[in-house]
Short mmCIF file of C-alpha atoms and ligand atoms in Angstrom, two decimals:
data_model
loop_
_atom_site.label_atom_id
_atom_site.label_comp_id
_atom_site.label_asym_id
_atom_site.label_seq_id
_atom_site.Cartn_x
_atom_site.Cartn_y
_atom_site.Cartn_z
CA UNK A 469 15.62 -5.13 -9.47
CA UNK A 470 17.85 -7.18 -7.20
CA UNK A 471 19.58 -3.97 -6.16
CA UNK A 472 16.24 -2.56 -5.04
CA UNK A 473 15.62 -5.64 -2.93
CA UNK A 474 19.13 -5.41 -1.46
CA UNK A 475 18.48 -1.77 -0.63
CA UNK A 476 15.18 -2.65 1.04
CA UNK A 477 16.87 -5.44 3.01
CA UNK A 478 19.63 -3.16 4.20
CA UNK A 479 17.73 0.07 4.85
CA UNK A 480 14.04 -1.01 5.26
CA UNK A 481 12.99 1.80 2.93
CA UNK A 482 12.41 2.45 -0.75
CA UNK A 483 11.24 5.59 -2.46
CA UNK A 484 7.78 5.68 -4.02
CA UNK A 485 9.10 5.44 -7.58
CA UNK A 486 11.29 2.47 -6.62
CA UNK A 487 8.30 0.68 -5.08
CA UNK A 488 6.23 1.35 -8.21
CA UNK A 489 9.04 0.03 -10.39
CA UNK A 490 9.34 -3.14 -8.31
CA UNK A 491 5.59 -3.76 -8.29
CA UNK A 492 5.34 -3.18 -12.04
CA UNK A 493 8.29 -5.28 -13.12
CA UNK A 494 8.74 -8.20 -10.76
CA UNK A 495 9.25 -11.73 -12.09
CA UNK A 496 9.27 -15.19 -10.50
CA UNK A 497 13.08 -14.91 -10.16
CA UNK A 498 12.86 -11.58 -8.39
CA UNK A 499 10.16 -12.90 -6.07
CA UNK A 500 12.34 -15.87 -5.15
CA UNK A 501 15.26 -13.55 -4.49
CA UNK A 502 13.04 -11.40 -2.27
CA UNK A 503 11.53 -14.38 -0.40
CA UNK A 504 14.97 -15.76 0.49
CA UNK A 505 15.66 -12.50 2.27
CA UNK A 506 12.19 -11.93 3.78
CA UNK A 507 12.10 -15.52 5.06
CA UNK A 508 15.51 -15.02 6.64
CA UNK A 509 14.36 -11.83 8.37
CA UNK A 510 11.27 -13.65 9.70
CA UNK A 511 13.44 -16.57 10.88
CA UNK A 512 15.85 -14.20 12.63
CA UNK A 513 12.97 -12.64 14.54
CA UNK A 514 10.62 -15.56 15.15
CA UNK A 515 12.65 -18.73 14.48
CA UNK A 516 10.38 -21.42 13.11
CA UNK A 517 7.54 -20.41 15.46
CA UNK A 518 4.19 -19.49 14.00
CA UNK A 519 1.79 -17.61 16.26
CA UNK A 520 -1.87 -18.55 16.17
CA UNK A 521 -4.99 -16.48 16.77
CA UNK A 522 -8.39 -18.05 17.27
CA UNK A 523 -10.86 -16.14 15.13
CA UNK A 524 -14.39 -15.74 16.51
CA UNK A 525 -16.74 -14.19 13.95
CA UNK A 526 -19.41 -13.16 16.42
CA UNK A 527 -21.80 -11.13 14.25
CA UNK A 528 -22.41 -10.66 10.55
CA UNK A 529 -24.78 -7.72 10.98
CA UNK A 530 -23.25 -4.54 9.66
CA UNK A 531 -24.45 -0.97 9.37
CA UNK A 532 -21.87 -0.21 6.67
CA UNK A 533 -22.02 -0.81 2.98
CA UNK A 534 -18.45 -1.39 1.84
CA UNK A 535 -18.96 -2.24 -1.82
CA UNK A 536 -16.63 -5.27 -1.78
CA UNK A 537 -17.95 -6.96 1.34
CA UNK A 538 -20.37 -9.90 1.36
CA UNK A 539 -21.90 -8.97 4.73
CA UNK A 540 -22.51 -5.30 3.94
CA UNK A 541 -25.96 -4.09 4.93
CA UNK A 542 -27.48 -3.97 1.46
CA UNK A 543 -26.90 -7.68 0.85
CA UNK A 544 -30.42 -8.95 1.37
CA UNK A 545 -29.33 -12.55 0.78
CA UNK A 546 -27.02 -12.61 3.80
CA UNK A 547 -28.37 -14.86 6.53
CA UNK A 548 -27.69 -12.73 9.60
CA UNK A 549 -26.62 -14.08 13.00
CA UNK A 550 -25.20 -12.97 16.33
CA UNK A 551 -23.44 -15.20 18.85
CA UNK A 552 -24.63 -15.06 22.45
CA UNK A 553 -22.26 -14.46 25.34
CA UNK A 554 -22.40 -18.19 26.12
CA UNK A 555 -21.54 -19.11 22.54
CA UNK A 556 -18.59 -16.70 22.50
CA UNK A 557 -17.28 -18.09 25.80
CA UNK A 558 -17.73 -21.61 24.55
CA UNK A 559 -15.59 -20.75 21.46
CA UNK A 560 -12.91 -19.44 23.84
CA UNK A 561 -13.10 -22.60 25.96
CA UNK A 562 -12.60 -24.80 22.91
CA UNK A 563 -9.85 -22.50 21.70
CA UNK A 564 -8.02 -22.48 25.01
CA UNK A 565 -7.98 -26.29 25.11
CA UNK A 566 -6.57 -26.30 21.58
CA UNK A 567 -3.70 -24.03 22.64
CA UNK A 568 -4.90 -20.60 21.50
CA UNK A 569 -3.75 -17.71 23.68
CA UNK A 570 -5.17 -14.93 21.52
CA UNK A 571 -8.83 -14.58 20.64
CA UNK A 572 -9.81 -12.29 17.79
CA UNK A 573 -13.37 -11.02 18.07
CA UNK A 574 -14.37 -9.95 14.59
CA UNK A 575 -17.66 -8.78 13.23
CA UNK A 576 -19.54 -6.36 11.08
CA UNK A 577 -20.02 -2.87 12.53
CA UNK A 578 -23.07 -4.01 14.48
CA UNK A 579 -24.84 -1.38 16.61
CA UNK A 580 -26.53 -4.11 18.65
CA UNK A 581 -23.23 -4.55 20.47
CA UNK A 582 -23.18 -1.30 22.44
CA UNK A 583 -19.98 -0.19 24.12
CA UNK A 584 -21.27 -1.69 27.37
CA UNK A 585 -22.00 -5.05 25.72
CA UNK A 586 -18.51 -5.19 24.15
CA UNK A 587 -16.96 -4.23 27.49
CA UNK A 588 -18.90 -7.03 29.17
CA UNK A 589 -17.69 -9.56 26.60
CA UNK A 590 -14.07 -8.44 27.04
CA UNK A 591 -14.29 -8.62 30.84
CA UNK A 592 -15.89 -12.07 30.83
CA UNK A 593 -13.24 -13.48 28.51
CA UNK A 594 -10.41 -11.83 30.44
CA UNK A 595 -11.63 -13.12 33.79
CA UNK A 596 -11.99 -16.67 32.45
CA UNK A 597 -8.67 -16.59 30.51
CA UNK A 598 -6.37 -14.00 32.12
CA UNK A 599 -3.36 -15.35 30.26
CA UNK A 600 -4.94 -14.70 26.85
CA UNK A 601 -4.82 -11.62 24.65
CA UNK A 602 -8.00 -10.20 23.14
CA UNK A 603 -7.93 -8.63 19.71
CA UNK A 604 -10.93 -6.65 18.54
CA UNK A 605 -11.84 -6.19 14.89
CA UNK A 606 -15.15 -4.36 15.05
CA UNK A 607 -14.59 -1.31 12.91
CA UNK A 608 -14.76 2.41 13.57
CA UNK A 609 -15.70 3.80 17.00
CA UNK A 610 -15.10 7.00 18.94
CA UNK A 611 -11.92 7.63 20.93
CA UNK A 612 -13.92 7.23 24.14
CA UNK A 613 -15.35 3.87 23.11
CA UNK A 614 -11.92 2.56 22.11
CA UNK A 615 -10.59 3.72 25.48
CA UNK A 616 -13.34 1.81 27.29
CA UNK A 617 -12.53 -1.35 25.32
CA UNK A 618 -8.87 -0.94 26.25
CA UNK A 619 -9.58 -0.31 29.91
CA UNK A 620 -11.82 -3.39 29.98
CA UNK A 621 -8.81 -5.48 28.94
CA UNK A 622 -8.68 -5.61 25.15
CA UNK A 623 -5.06 -5.75 24.04
CA UNK A 624 -5.06 -5.35 20.28
CA UNK A 625 -7.18 -3.93 17.47
CA UNK A 626 -7.31 -4.77 13.77
CA UNK A 627 -8.57 -2.08 11.43
CA UNK A 628 -7.37 -2.27 7.86
CA UNK A 629 -7.09 1.12 6.21
CA UNK A 630 -8.18 -0.74 3.00
CA UNK A 631 -6.48 1.78 0.68
CA UNK A 632 -4.41 4.84 1.52
CA UNK A 633 -5.59 6.78 -1.54
CA UNK A 634 -8.61 8.99 -1.01
CA UNK A 635 -9.95 8.73 -4.58
CA UNK A 636 -9.64 4.94 -4.47
CA UNK A 637 -11.24 4.77 -1.00
CA UNK A 638 -14.29 6.59 -2.38
CA UNK A 639 -14.64 4.04 -5.18
CA UNK A 640 -14.85 1.22 -2.63
CA UNK A 641 -17.04 2.83 0.01
CA UNK A 642 -20.22 4.88 0.27
CA UNK A 643 -19.93 8.62 0.98
CA UNK A 644 -20.51 8.32 4.73
CA UNK A 645 -17.25 6.43 5.18
CA UNK A 646 -13.96 8.28 4.82
CA UNK A 647 -10.30 7.42 4.73
CA UNK A 648 -9.61 10.39 7.01
CA UNK A 649 -11.80 8.91 9.75
CA UNK A 650 -10.36 5.44 9.26
CA UNK A 651 -6.84 6.83 9.70
CA UNK A 652 -7.90 8.92 12.70
CA UNK A 653 -9.27 5.75 14.31
CA UNK A 654 -5.90 4.05 13.75
CA UNK A 655 -3.99 6.92 15.36
CA UNK A 656 -6.47 7.00 18.26
CA UNK A 657 -6.07 3.27 18.87
CA UNK A 658 -2.31 3.63 18.95
CA UNK A 659 -2.40 6.59 21.30
CA UNK A 660 -4.66 4.68 23.70
CA UNK A 661 -2.12 1.88 23.88
CA UNK A 662 -3.48 -0.93 21.72
CA UNK A 663 -1.19 -3.06 19.60
CA UNK A 664 -2.66 -1.99 16.28
CA UNK A 665 -2.98 -3.81 12.98
CA UNK A 666 -3.78 -2.26 9.66
CA UNK A 667 -3.69 -3.51 6.08
CA UNK A 668 -5.32 -3.61 2.68
CA UNK A 669 -6.64 -5.87 -0.04
CA UNK A 670 -4.60 -6.66 -3.13
CA UNK A 671 -6.41 -6.36 -6.42
CA UNK A 672 -9.46 -4.50 -5.16
CA UNK A 673 -11.42 -2.90 -8.02
CA UNK A 674 -9.81 0.25 -9.51
CA UNK A 675 -6.56 -0.34 -7.60
CA UNK A 676 -3.36 0.80 -9.31
CA UNK A 677 0.24 -0.04 -8.58
CA UNK A 678 0.67 3.55 -7.39
CA UNK A 679 -2.14 2.96 -4.87
CA UNK A 680 -0.24 -0.05 -3.54
CA UNK A 681 2.97 1.97 -3.25
CA UNK A 682 1.03 4.54 -1.23
CA UNK A 683 -0.36 1.77 1.00
CA UNK A 684 3.21 0.68 1.73
CA UNK A 685 4.28 4.25 2.45
CA UNK A 686 1.30 4.90 4.73
CA UNK A 687 2.13 1.73 6.68
CA UNK A 688 5.77 2.80 6.92
CA UNK A 689 4.67 6.11 8.40
CA UNK A 690 2.06 4.62 10.75
CA UNK A 691 4.32 1.84 12.05
CA UNK A 692 1.67 -0.71 13.04
CA UNK A 693 2.33 -3.75 15.21
CA UNK A 694 0.43 -6.04 12.82
CA UNK A 695 -0.20 -5.94 9.07
CA UNK A 696 -2.99 -7.97 7.49
CA UNK A 697 -3.08 -8.15 3.72
CA UNK A 698 -4.92 -10.52 1.44
CA UNK A 699 -6.29 -10.72 -2.08
CA UNK A 700 -9.63 -9.13 -2.90
CA UNK A 701 -12.06 -11.93 -3.79
CA UNK A 702 -15.44 -11.09 -5.34
CA UNK A 703 -18.69 -11.94 -3.57
CA UNK A 704 -21.64 -12.89 -5.74
CA UNK A 705 -24.10 -10.57 -3.98
CA UNK A 706 -22.04 -7.37 -4.20
CA UNK A 707 -21.69 -4.84 -7.01
CA UNK A 708 -18.16 -6.18 -7.56
CA UNK A 709 -19.42 -9.73 -8.24
CA UNK A 710 -17.88 -9.74 -11.70
CA UNK A 711 -14.51 -8.23 -10.82
CA UNK A 712 -11.26 -10.17 -10.99
CA UNK A 713 -9.78 -11.54 -7.80
CA UNK A 714 -6.41 -10.30 -6.55
CA UNK A 715 -3.25 -12.06 -7.68
CA UNK A 716 -1.45 -14.65 -5.57
CA UNK A 717 1.97 -13.59 -6.87
CA UNK A 718 1.42 -9.92 -6.10
CA UNK A 719 0.07 -10.68 -2.62
CA UNK A 720 3.13 -12.81 -1.83
CA UNK A 721 5.46 -10.15 -3.22
CA UNK A 722 3.83 -7.57 -0.93
CA UNK A 723 4.21 -9.86 2.10
CA UNK A 724 7.91 -10.15 1.28
CA UNK A 725 8.29 -6.39 0.85
CA UNK A 726 6.41 -5.67 4.10
CA UNK A 727 8.59 -8.15 5.99
CA UNK A 728 11.73 -6.34 4.80
CA UNK A 729 10.24 -2.94 5.62
CA UNK A 730 9.06 -4.05 9.09
CA UNK A 731 11.26 -6.90 10.37
CA UNK A 732 9.42 -7.39 13.69
CA UNK A 733 5.84 -6.76 12.64
CA UNK A 734 3.26 -9.57 12.95
CA UNK A 735 1.97 -10.63 9.53
CA UNK A 736 -0.72 -13.30 9.11
CA UNK A 737 -0.96 -15.67 6.18
CA UNK A 738 -4.66 -14.92 5.70
CA UNK A 739 -7.67 -17.10 4.98
CA UNK A 740 -8.21 -15.14 1.75
CA UNK A 741 -4.72 -16.18 0.63
CA UNK A 742 -5.61 -19.80 1.44
CA UNK A 743 -8.82 -19.39 -0.55
CA UNK A 744 -7.21 -18.37 -3.86
CA UNK A 745 -4.55 -21.10 -3.69
CA UNK A 746 -4.65 -24.47 -1.91
CA UNK A 747 -1.15 -23.81 -0.55
CA UNK A 748 -1.67 -20.05 -0.16
CA UNK A 749 -1.05 -19.92 3.58
CA UNK A 750 2.11 -22.00 3.33
CA UNK A 751 3.34 -19.73 0.54
CA UNK A 752 2.55 -16.71 2.71
CA UNK A 753 4.69 -18.07 5.54
CA UNK A 754 7.52 -18.83 3.12
CA UNK A 755 7.29 -15.23 1.87
CA UNK A 756 7.77 -13.87 5.42
CA UNK A 757 4.42 -14.08 7.27
CA UNK A 758 4.52 -15.46 10.84
CA UNK A 759 0.91 -15.77 12.03
CA UNK A 760 -2.11 -17.93 11.17
CA UNK A 761 -5.70 -17.33 12.25
CA UNK A 762 -7.73 -20.54 12.30
CA UNK A 763 -11.45 -20.22 12.75
CA UNK A 764 -13.07 -20.86 16.14
CA UNK A 765 -16.60 -19.80 15.17
CA UNK A 766 -19.30 -22.46 15.62
CA UNK A 767 -19.69 -24.53 12.45
CA UNK A 768 -23.37 -23.62 12.11
CA UNK A 769 -22.52 -19.97 11.45
CA UNK A 770 -19.28 -20.39 9.51
CA UNK A 771 -20.69 -20.09 6.01
CA UNK A 772 -22.81 -17.10 7.05
CA UNK A 773 -19.70 -14.99 7.69
CA UNK A 774 -19.24 -14.85 3.98
CA UNK A 775 -17.08 -11.84 3.05
CA UNK A 776 -16.21 -13.32 -0.34
CA UNK A 777 -17.06 -16.44 -2.38
CA UNK A 778 -15.59 -19.91 -1.76
CA UNK A 779 -14.07 -19.06 1.63
CA UNK A 780 -12.17 -22.06 2.99
CA UNK A 781 -12.60 -23.78 6.38
CA UNK A 782 -16.36 -23.23 6.55
CA UNK A 783 -17.19 -26.90 7.24
CA UNK A 784 -14.52 -27.88 9.75
CA UNK A 785 -14.69 -27.91 13.52
CA UNK A 786 -12.19 -25.71 15.37
CA UNK A 787 -10.01 -28.68 16.26
CA UNK A 788 -9.88 -29.85 12.63
CA UNK A 789 -8.79 -26.36 11.52
CA UNK A 790 -6.09 -26.22 14.15
CA UNK A 791 -4.69 -29.66 13.32
CA UNK A 792 -4.91 -29.07 9.60
CA UNK A 793 -2.83 -25.92 9.95
CA UNK A 794 -0.43 -27.63 12.35
CA UNK A 795 0.23 -30.30 9.72
CA UNK A 796 0.56 -27.77 6.94
CA UNK A 797 3.10 -25.75 8.93
CA UNK A 798 5.08 -28.82 9.99
CA UNK A 799 5.37 -29.91 6.37
CA UNK A 800 7.19 -26.65 5.54
CA UNK A 801 9.37 -26.74 8.67
CA UNK A 802 7.42 -24.51 11.07
CA UNK A 803 5.61 -25.08 14.40
CA UNK A 804 2.44 -23.57 15.83
CA UNK A 805 3.31 -22.32 19.31
CA UNK A 806 1.19 -21.89 22.43
CA UNK A 807 1.89 -18.23 23.07
CA UNK A 808 0.03 -14.91 23.14
CA UNK A 809 2.35 -13.82 20.35
CA UNK A 810 2.65 -10.17 21.34
CA UNK A 811 4.56 -7.66 19.27
CA UNK A 812 8.08 -7.32 20.62
CA UNK A 813 10.45 -4.43 19.90
N1 LIG B 94 -16.14 -4.60 10.42
C1 LIG B 94 -14.75 -4.64 10.69
C2 LIG B 94 -14.00 -3.67 9.82
O1 LIG B 94 -14.63 -3.03 8.97
O2 LIG B 94 -12.80 -3.50 10.01
C3 LIG B 94 -14.15 -6.02 10.58
C4 LIG B 94 -14.77 -6.97 9.60
S1 LIG B 94 -14.31 -6.69 7.92
C5 LIG B 94 -15.34 -7.87 7.11
C6 LIG B 94 -12.69 -7.44 7.85
C7 LIG B 94 -11.92 -7.28 6.56
O3 LIG B 94 -12.42 -8.14 5.56
C8 LIG B 94 -11.94 -5.94 5.91
O4 LIG B 94 -11.02 -5.08 6.52
C9 LIG B 94 -11.61 -6.25 4.45
O5 LIG B 94 -10.26 -5.92 4.13
C10 LIG B 94 -11.84 -7.76 4.34
N2 LIG B 94 -12.77 -8.07 3.24
C11 LIG B 94 -14.05 -7.68 3.11
N3 LIG B 94 -14.54 -8.08 1.92
C12 LIG B 94 -13.55 -8.74 1.28
C13 LIG B 94 -13.44 -9.36 -0.01
N4 LIG B 94 -14.46 -9.38 -0.86
N5 LIG B 94 -12.26 -9.94 -0.33
C14 LIG B 94 -11.23 -9.94 0.54
N6 LIG B 94 -11.26 -9.35 1.75
C15 LIG B 94 -12.41 -8.76 2.12
FE1 LIG B 95 -19.35 -4.10 7.37
FE2 LIG B 95 -18.07 -5.60 5.65
S1 LIG B 95 -19.40 -3.89 5.20
S2 LIG B 95 -18.07 -5.81 7.78
#
């Protein structure tokens, strides 16, 4: 097993059967061996700097019905909201004062926000904060729409592929959504010029170790600028309410593997990781992640953006979230930096 990790460290690649073997047979010792190396690679590329992104969850309306997601359209218990332009700008103002230089606009796939409306939001934020990057995470759109977002000033786009296996994708999504379209969107975004992030959940229902190996291989082939992974966590109002949540150990192992496969890629220690373990985000950083995404959404909507149960940071003001993370990172020897945190070759 250690030889496999050495090989990954030296060559940044493993064959599918080697990945499957590693994922099937890892132990705490092997993980520690991996994390020493993945942490070193992260330190060599980013020092002890941790990039921050201010997350603005601006709508929880969604026209899709992803079976795992708490804000999917068929959840009649979801209390739906949309932020106004003023509210979004006010989140940015607070965020800017707190030192954020990237704003992530995330939401359900909400048709209310037409291309023109999204373009207007991007332009307003960019003109108020020209030194900030804008990341969009608003799902699948046409090539032309993505191009308009880019031309309006959006810099980055997050679109997790969720699973790179067609059969598995179909078990997590209704028939109108397809892995082929999701991947096409990712390639379109890259061609247009966005810094692109993809990723997947660990422990989603029906997932096999082979599926995870194929996720790693798809990411290797796609070469994203950002990779967001986190454990699947059930939501009480979805069909997967009774499913097991993803494992902390496996999520951390995958962060370590991804860091060795992609030394310069931006990897967040996600909120979902912090939700399944009180020190989850710290552990993610120590496994090779280099980004955190504190919440900037107004407190009165926080618990409505409920993708999964028991999500953390739903009661705190933006400043509290920022300072809490700052302390957490300092305790493990890292610093939050005031920086756009772009991908660098
Ligand atoms: N609508 C956009 C999209 O589809 O990409 C962005 C919002 S979507 C809620 C953001 C991510 O949340 C998804 O890509 C998915 O991986 C994650 N997510 C949704 N439900 C989850 C759950 N139950 N547990 C963990 N992550 C979840
Ligand atoms: Fe649309 Fe989750 S189903 S954001």
